[in-house]
Amino acid sequence: MNGSTTVEDYVKTIYGHTEWQPESITPSALAARMGLAASSVTEMVKKLAASGLVTHVPYGAITLTDQGRALALRMVRRHRLIETWLVESFGYGWDEVHDEAEVLEHALSDRMLDAISRQLGQPTRDPHGDPIPAADGTVRLPDAVLLSQASDGHRGAVVRISDRNPELLRWLDEHAVRLDAPIEVIERRPFGGALAVLVDGHPLDLGSDAAAAIWLAA
Amino acid sequence: MNGSTTVEDYVKTIYGHTEWQPESITPSALAARMGLAASSVTEMVKKLAASGLVTHVPYGAITLTDQGRALALRMVRRHRLIETWLVESFGYGWDEVHDEAEVLEHALSDRMLDAISRQLGQPTRDPHGDPIPAADGTVRLPDAVLLSQASDGHRGAVVRISDRNPELLRWLDEHAVRLDAPIEVIERRPFGGALAVLVDGHPLDLGSDAAAAIWLAA
DNA sequence: TCCCAAATTTCGGCATGCCGAAATAATACG
DNA sequence: CGTATTATTTCGGCATGCCGAAATTTGGGA
Ligand SMILES: [Mn+2]
Ligand SMILES: [Mn+2]
Ligand SMILES: [Mn+2]
Ligand SMILES: [Mn+2]
């Protein structure tokens, strides 16, 4: 049926692609994100479609059905709650939680998840600012601008930082770029150069990778 | 190599068979314990032997090697620590922890396990009285007598109760048969009849299944 | 000692997921 | 518009684990 660890990771990855800029994902992009061969993705997508979790016309993009989206949100909730838990209750750094959550999201029972959520006071965002879907599957994305696309002079608190690159997370943390830190865009250097910003009033130069990982309040 | 979830459960089950009455396990007994066909066990045992976790001569019994025993103890430690954690930190009943632990034992990282053990004060026995092996693989089994084999007049505290049957655990709990409760054997009724005991001074009749699940301090 | 029942192993098969190579479809561009 | 590149799918294969049926081994009783 549905619900294997593998299926859970597929729908979660598909959802993740559309969360911040909604456009359905292609098989090759999905394969790249999951670190799998394209042929593996083709086959699994066929099964996901057969069990009603995605729609997919051959050679076309992949889109979650309502059912698929519901499963994805369930997994995203699990993942982010667990990340939060690891930071709050086990002293993990925000750069250390992802891999552990990737495993535990498939293993904890609903009962434990509920207990954890309660113990943490029903948090609504994870250590990286990602919104934690409610148990009923509702999510509210903060109004956010990607720092790399913010205009000069834009001011706003950091509302989200991509958790994709742990090294970047460590570097940002060392330079006081954390959730809720106020940032002002000073100057955008041309030709893909650094972005000059003020973090909490202190000047900092951010490379394009860093700037593409940070969202500011709109 | 070694270390898949499946392999972990096999060595744990083999170890479990020998913990309280050391005699190596036969393929059919192992199959029965694991709920698998005998043919499946034959094949897996061959792989376990090939990777040095058990010794096995064809048509003979199965014995853990030192390496297999080390892995088993690692898993048993995980299982029992997790059961303890579920009771202490998540309000589970002692009859509710086994299945959840059976999954989590394969999923939690060593780092989390260490943190949990520290949070619980490095416990040395689980909710059923089973000893929790230390991180270095040492275990100390309490001196215990199976209640069904204790002689009339024997007195001793409950040091262990088998966690195999959750219904039995609930029944025992309702009748105040808990860890450390003092028990005195009054009378052994003949022909496999009930065993009359005093629990904390109160009379109670135990059937043979119950009596075979309870260990008293020797 | 011989034979039989029970235990064990072997064998072919199935399910899940993955891969690389080959085939095919879509698209881009000259 | 035709072709060349790129994306996608198909196909055969592999690894892990499981099963039932058939074959084999063992140990006990006659
Ligand atoms: Mn995962
Ligand atoms: Mn996160
Ligand atoms: Mn248990
Ligand atoms: Mn298990």
PDB file of N, CA and C in Angstrom, chain B residues 81-131:
ATOM      1  N   LEU B  81      16.660   0.436  27.760  1.00  0.00           N
ATOM      2  CA  LEU B  81      16.746   1.861  28.084  1.00  0.00           C
ATOM      3  C   LEU B  81      15.533   2.597  27.517  1.00  0.00           C
ATOM      4  N   ILE B  82      15.177   2.244  26.296  1.00  0.00           N
ATOM      5  CA  ILE B  82      14.044   2.917  25.657  1.00  0.00           C
ATOM      6  C   ILE B  82      12.750   2.604  26.407  1.00  0.00           C
ATOM      7  N   GLU B  83      12.583   1.350  26.814  1.00  0.00           N
ATOM      8  CA  GLU B  83      11.381   1.018  27.582  1.00  0.00           C
ATOM      9  C   GLU B  83      11.314   1.841  28.868  1.00  0.00           C
ATOM     10  N   THR B  84      12.450   1.956  29.523  1.00  0.00           N
ATOM     11  CA  THR B  84      12.488   2.732  30.757  1.00  0.00           C
ATOM     12  C   THR B  84      12.137   4.194  30.486  1.00  0.00           C
ATOM     13  N   TRP B  85      12.706   4.703  29.434  1.00  0.00           N
ATOM     14  CA  TRP B  85      12.472   6.097  29.030  1.00  0.00           C
ATOM     15  C   TRP B  85      10.993   6.347  28.737  1.00  0.00           C
ATOM     16  N   LEU B  86      10.367   5.421  28.038  1.00  0.00           N
ATOM     17  CA  LEU B  86       8.956   5.591  27.693  1.00  0.00           C
ATOM     18  C   LEU B  86       8.093   5.657  28.949  1.00  0.00           C
ATOM     19  N   VAL B  87       8.438   4.844  29.937  1.00  0.00           N
ATOM     20  CA  VAL B  87       7.681   4.872  31.190  1.00  0.00           C
ATOM     21  C   VAL B  87       7.970   6.153  31.967  1.00  0.00           C
ATOM     22  N   GLU B  88       9.252   6.471  32.091  1.00  0.00           N
ATOM     23  CA  GLU B  88       9.632   7.599  32.946  1.00  0.00           C
ATOM     24  C   GLU B  88       9.298   8.960  32.339  1.00  0.00           C
ATOM     25  N   SER B  89       9.504   9.089  31.041  1.00  0.00           N
ATOM     26  CA  SER B  89       9.394  10.418  30.440  1.00  0.00           C
ATOM     27  C   SER B  89       8.147  10.625  29.593  1.00  0.00           C
ATOM     28  N   PHE B  90       7.449   9.527  29.291  1.00  0.00           N
ATOM     29  CA  PHE B  90       6.299   9.692  28.398  1.00  0.00           C
ATOM     30  C   PHE B  90       5.021   9.086  28.945  1.00  0.00           C
ATOM     31  N   GLY B  91       5.064   8.640  30.179  1.00  0.00           N
ATOM     32  CA  GLY B  91       3.845   8.178  30.800  1.00  0.00           C
ATOM     33  C   GLY B  91       3.272   6.892  30.244  1.00  0.00           C
ATOM     34  N   TYR B  92       4.096   6.093  29.582  1.00  0.00           N
ATOM     35  CA  TYR B  92       3.605   4.800  29.119  1.00  0.00           C
ATOM     36  C   TYR B  92       3.460   3.848  30.301  1.00  0.00           C
ATOM     37  N   GLY B  93       2.513   2.908  30.184  1.00  0.00           N
ATOM     38  CA  GLY B  93       2.445   1.822  31.147  1.00  0.00           C
ATOM     39  C   GLY B  93       3.456   0.739  30.795  1.00  0.00           C
ATOM     40  N   TRP B  94       3.807  -0.077  31.756  1.00  0.00           N
ATOM     41  CA  TRP B  94       4.836  -1.087  31.509  1.00  0.00           C
ATOM     42  C   TRP B  94       4.364  -2.148  30.518  1.00  0.00           C
ATOM     43  N   ASP B  95       3.061  -2.176  30.290  1.00  0.00           N
ATOM     44  CA  ASP B  95       2.524  -3.107  29.304  1.00  0.00           C
ATOM     45  C   ASP B  95       2.458  -2.490  27.912  1.00  0.00           C
ATOM     46  N   GLU B  96       2.876  -1.236  27.777  1.00  0.00           N
ATOM     47  CA  GLU B  96       2.695  -0.543  26.507  1.00  0.00           C
ATOM     48  C   GLU B  96       4.013  -0.209  25.797  1.00  0.00           C
ATOM     49  N   VAL B  97       5.117  -0.543  26.453  1.00  0.00           N
ATOM     50  CA  VAL B  97       6.386  -0.031  25.940  1.00  0.00           C
ATOM     51  C   VAL B  97       7.077  -0.933  24.922  1.00  0.00           C
ATOM     52  N   HIS B  98       6.731  -2.215  24.946  1.00  0.00           N
ATOM     53  CA  HIS B  98       7.558  -3.153  24.179  1.00  0.00           C
ATOM     54  C   HIS B  98       7.567  -2.883  22.678  1.00  0.00           C
ATOM     55  N   ASP B  99       6.401  -2.741  22.085  1.00  0.00           N
ATOM     56  CA  ASP B  99       6.352  -2.594  20.628  1.00  0.00           C
ATOM     57  C   ASP B  99       7.046  -1.321  20.154  1.00  0.00           C
ATOM     58  N   GLU B 100       6.807  -0.259  20.892  1.00  0.00           N
ATOM     59  CA  GLU B 100       7.465   0.992  20.523  1.00  0.00           C
ATOM     60  C   GLU B 100       8.984   0.847  20.623  1.00  0.00           C
ATOM     61  N   ALA B 101       9.462   0.211  21.688  1.00  0.00           N
ATOM     62  CA  ALA B 101      10.911   0.027  21.850  1.00  0.00           C
ATOM     63  C   ALA B 101      11.482  -0.850  20.741  1.00  0.00           C
ATOM     64  N   GLU B 102      10.668  -1.796  20.314  1.00  0.00           N
ATOM     65  CA  GLU B 102      11.118  -2.719  19.262  1.00  0.00           C
ATOM     66  C   GLU B 102      11.476  -1.968  17.978  1.00  0.00           C
ATOM     67  N   VAL B 103      10.806  -0.870  17.747  1.00  0.00           N
ATOM     68  CA  VAL B 103      11.105  -0.053  16.567  1.00  0.00           C
ATOM     69  C   VAL B 103      12.232   0.940  16.858  1.00  0.00           C
ATOM     70  N   LEU B 104      12.099   1.646  17.974  1.00  0.00           N
ATOM     71  CA  LEU B 104      13.046   2.726  18.259  1.00  0.00           C
ATOM     72  C   LEU B 104      14.464   2.225  18.498  1.00  0.00           C
ATOM     73  N   GLU B 105      14.597   1.018  19.011  1.00  0.00           N
ATOM     74  CA  GLU B 105      15.934   0.478  19.282  1.00  0.00           C
ATOM     75  C   GLU B 105      16.828   0.496  18.042  1.00  0.00           C
ATOM     76  N   HIS B 106      16.202   0.485  16.875  1.00  0.00           N
ATOM     77  CA  HIS B 106      16.987   0.490  15.638  1.00  0.00           C
ATOM     78  C   HIS B 106      17.187   1.896  15.083  1.00  0.00           C
ATOM     79  N   ALA B 107      16.497   2.854  15.648  1.00  0.00           N
ATOM     80  CA  ALA B 107      16.437   4.169  15.011  1.00  0.00           C
ATOM     81  C   ALA B 107      17.196   5.259  15.771  1.00  0.00           C
ATOM     82  N   LEU B 108      17.264   5.176  17.071  1.00  0.00           N
ATOM     83  CA  LEU B 108      17.925   6.239  17.834  1.00  0.00           C
ATOM     84  C   LEU B 108      19.438   6.154  17.660  1.00  0.00           C
ATOM     85  N   SER B 109      20.070   7.300  17.588  1.00  0.00           N
ATOM     86  CA  SER B 109      21.529   7.327  17.478  1.00  0.00           C
ATOM     87  C   SER B 109      22.160   7.043  18.839  1.00  0.00           C
ATOM     88  N   ASP B 110      23.424   6.681  18.817  1.00  0.00           N
ATOM     89  CA  ASP B 110      24.153   6.488  20.074  1.00  0.00           C
ATOM     90  C   ASP B 110      24.138   7.768  20.902  1.00  0.00           C
ATOM     91  N   ARG B 111      24.250   8.873  20.201  1.00  0.00           N
ATOM     92  CA  ARG B 111      24.247  10.150  20.918  1.00  0.00           C
ATOM     93  C   ARG B 111      22.966  10.348  21.713  1.00  0.00           C
ATOM     94  N   MET B 112      21.822  10.055  21.078  1.00  0.00           N
ATOM     95  CA  MET B 112      20.553  10.202  21.800  1.00  0.00           C
ATOM     96  C   MET B 112      20.468   9.192  22.932  1.00  0.00           C
ATOM     97  N   LEU B 113      20.878   7.970  22.648  1.00  0.00           N
ATOM     98  CA  LEU B 113      20.824   6.931  23.675  1.00  0.00           C
ATOM     99  C   LEU B 113      21.615   7.347  24.905  1.00  0.00           C
ATOM    100  N   ASP B 114      22.812   7.877  24.676  1.00  0.00           N
ATOM    101  CA  ASP B 114      23.625   8.336  25.797  1.00  0.00           C
ATOM    102  C   ASP B 114      22.913   9.433  26.565  1.00  0.00           C
ATOM    103  N   ALA B 115      22.335  10.370  25.825  1.00  0.00           N
ATOM    104  CA  ALA B 115      21.643  11.480  26.487  1.00  0.00           C
ATOM    105  C   ALA B 115      20.475  10.959  27.316  1.00  0.00           C
ATOM    106  N   ILE B 116      19.753  10.002  26.761  1.00  0.00           N
ATOM    107  CA  ILE B 116      18.610   9.442  27.470  1.00  0.00           C
ATOM    108  C   ILE B 116      19.066   8.735  28.738  1.00  0.00           C
ATOM    109  N   SER B 117      20.107   7.940  28.604  1.00  0.00           N
ATOM    110  CA  SER B 117      20.617   7.218  29.772  1.00  0.00           C
ATOM    111  C   SER B 117      21.029   8.203  30.868  1.00  0.00           C
ATOM    112  N   ARG B 118      21.661   9.296  30.451  1.00  0.00           N
ATOM    113  CA  ARG B 118      22.084  10.313  31.408  1.00  0.00           C
ATOM    114  C   ARG B 118      20.862  10.971  32.049  1.00  0.00           C
ATOM    115  N   GLN B 119      19.877  11.318  31.222  1.00  0.00           N
ATOM    116  CA  GLN B 119      18.662  11.955  31.765  1.00  0.00           C
ATOM    117  C   GLN B 119      17.969  11.066  32.786  1.00  0.00           C
ATOM    118  N   LEU B 120      18.073   9.753  32.584  1.00  0.00           N
ATOM    119  CA  LEU B 120      17.384   8.830  33.487  1.00  0.00           C
ATOM    120  C   LEU B 120      18.253   8.432  34.665  1.00  0.00           C
ATOM    121  N   GLY B 121      19.489   8.963  34.715  1.00  0.00           N
ATOM    122  CA  GLY B 121      20.374   8.603  35.818  1.00  0.00           C
ATOM    123  C   GLY B 121      21.003   7.234  35.662  1.00  0.00           C
ATOM    124  N   GLN B 122      21.318   6.868  34.424  1.00  0.00           N
ATOM    125  CA  GLN B 122      21.994   5.605  34.143  1.00  0.00           C
ATOM    126  C   GLN B 122      21.317   4.416  34.827  1.00  0.00           C
ATOM    127  N   PRO B 123      20.066   4.187  34.474  1.00  0.00           N
ATOM    128  CA  PRO B 123      19.324   3.106  35.140  1.00  0.00           C
ATOM    129  C   PRO B 123      19.951   1.744  34.823  1.00  0.00           C
ATOM    130  N   THR B 124      19.761   0.801  35.728  1.00  0.00           N
ATOM    131  CA  THR B 124      20.354  -0.524  35.510  1.00  0.00           C
ATOM    132  C   THR B 124      19.299  -1.606  35.358  1.00  0.00           C
ATOM    133  N   ARG B 125      18.030  -1.250  35.469  1.00  0.00           N
ATOM    134  CA  ARG B 125      17.004  -2.226  35.121  1.00  0.00           C
ATOM    135  C   ARG B 125      15.812  -1.529  34.485  1.00  0.00           C
ATOM    136  N   ASP B 126      15.115  -2.286  33.651  1.00  0.00           N
ATOM    137  CA  ASP B 126      14.012  -1.692  32.900  1.00  0.00           C
ATOM    138  C   ASP B 126      12.706  -1.857  33.674  1.00  0.00           C
ATOM    139  N   PRO B 127      11.575  -1.422  33.136  1.00  0.00           N
ATOM    140  CA  PRO B 127      10.319  -1.462  33.904  1.00  0.00           C
ATOM    141  C   PRO B 127       9.888  -2.867  34.299  1.00  0.00           C
ATOM    142  N   HIS B 128      10.440  -3.872  33.649  1.00  0.00           N
ATOM    143  CA  HIS B 128      10.077  -5.256  33.973  1.00  0.00           C
ATOM    144  C   HIS B 128      11.131  -5.931  34.835  1.00  0.00           C
ATOM    145  N   GLY B 129      12.137  -5.169  35.241  1.00  0.00           N
ATOM    146  CA  GLY B 129      13.189  -5.741  36.061  1.00  0.00           C
ATOM    147  C   GLY B 129      14.327  -6.351  35.265  1.00  0.00           C
ATOM    148  N   ASP B 130      14.238  -6.304  33.954  1.00  0.00           N
ATOM    149  CA  ASP B 130      15.333  -6.839  33.146  1.00  0.00           C
ATOM    150  C   ASP B 130      16.550  -5.931  33.278  1.00  0.00           C
ATOM    151  N   PRO B 131      17.708  -6.530  33.481  1.00  0.00           N
ATOM    152  CA  PRO B 131      18.901  -5.702  33.661  1.00  0.00           C
ATOM    153  C   PRO B 131      19.282  -4.994  32.367  1.00  0.00           C
TER     154      PRO B 131
END
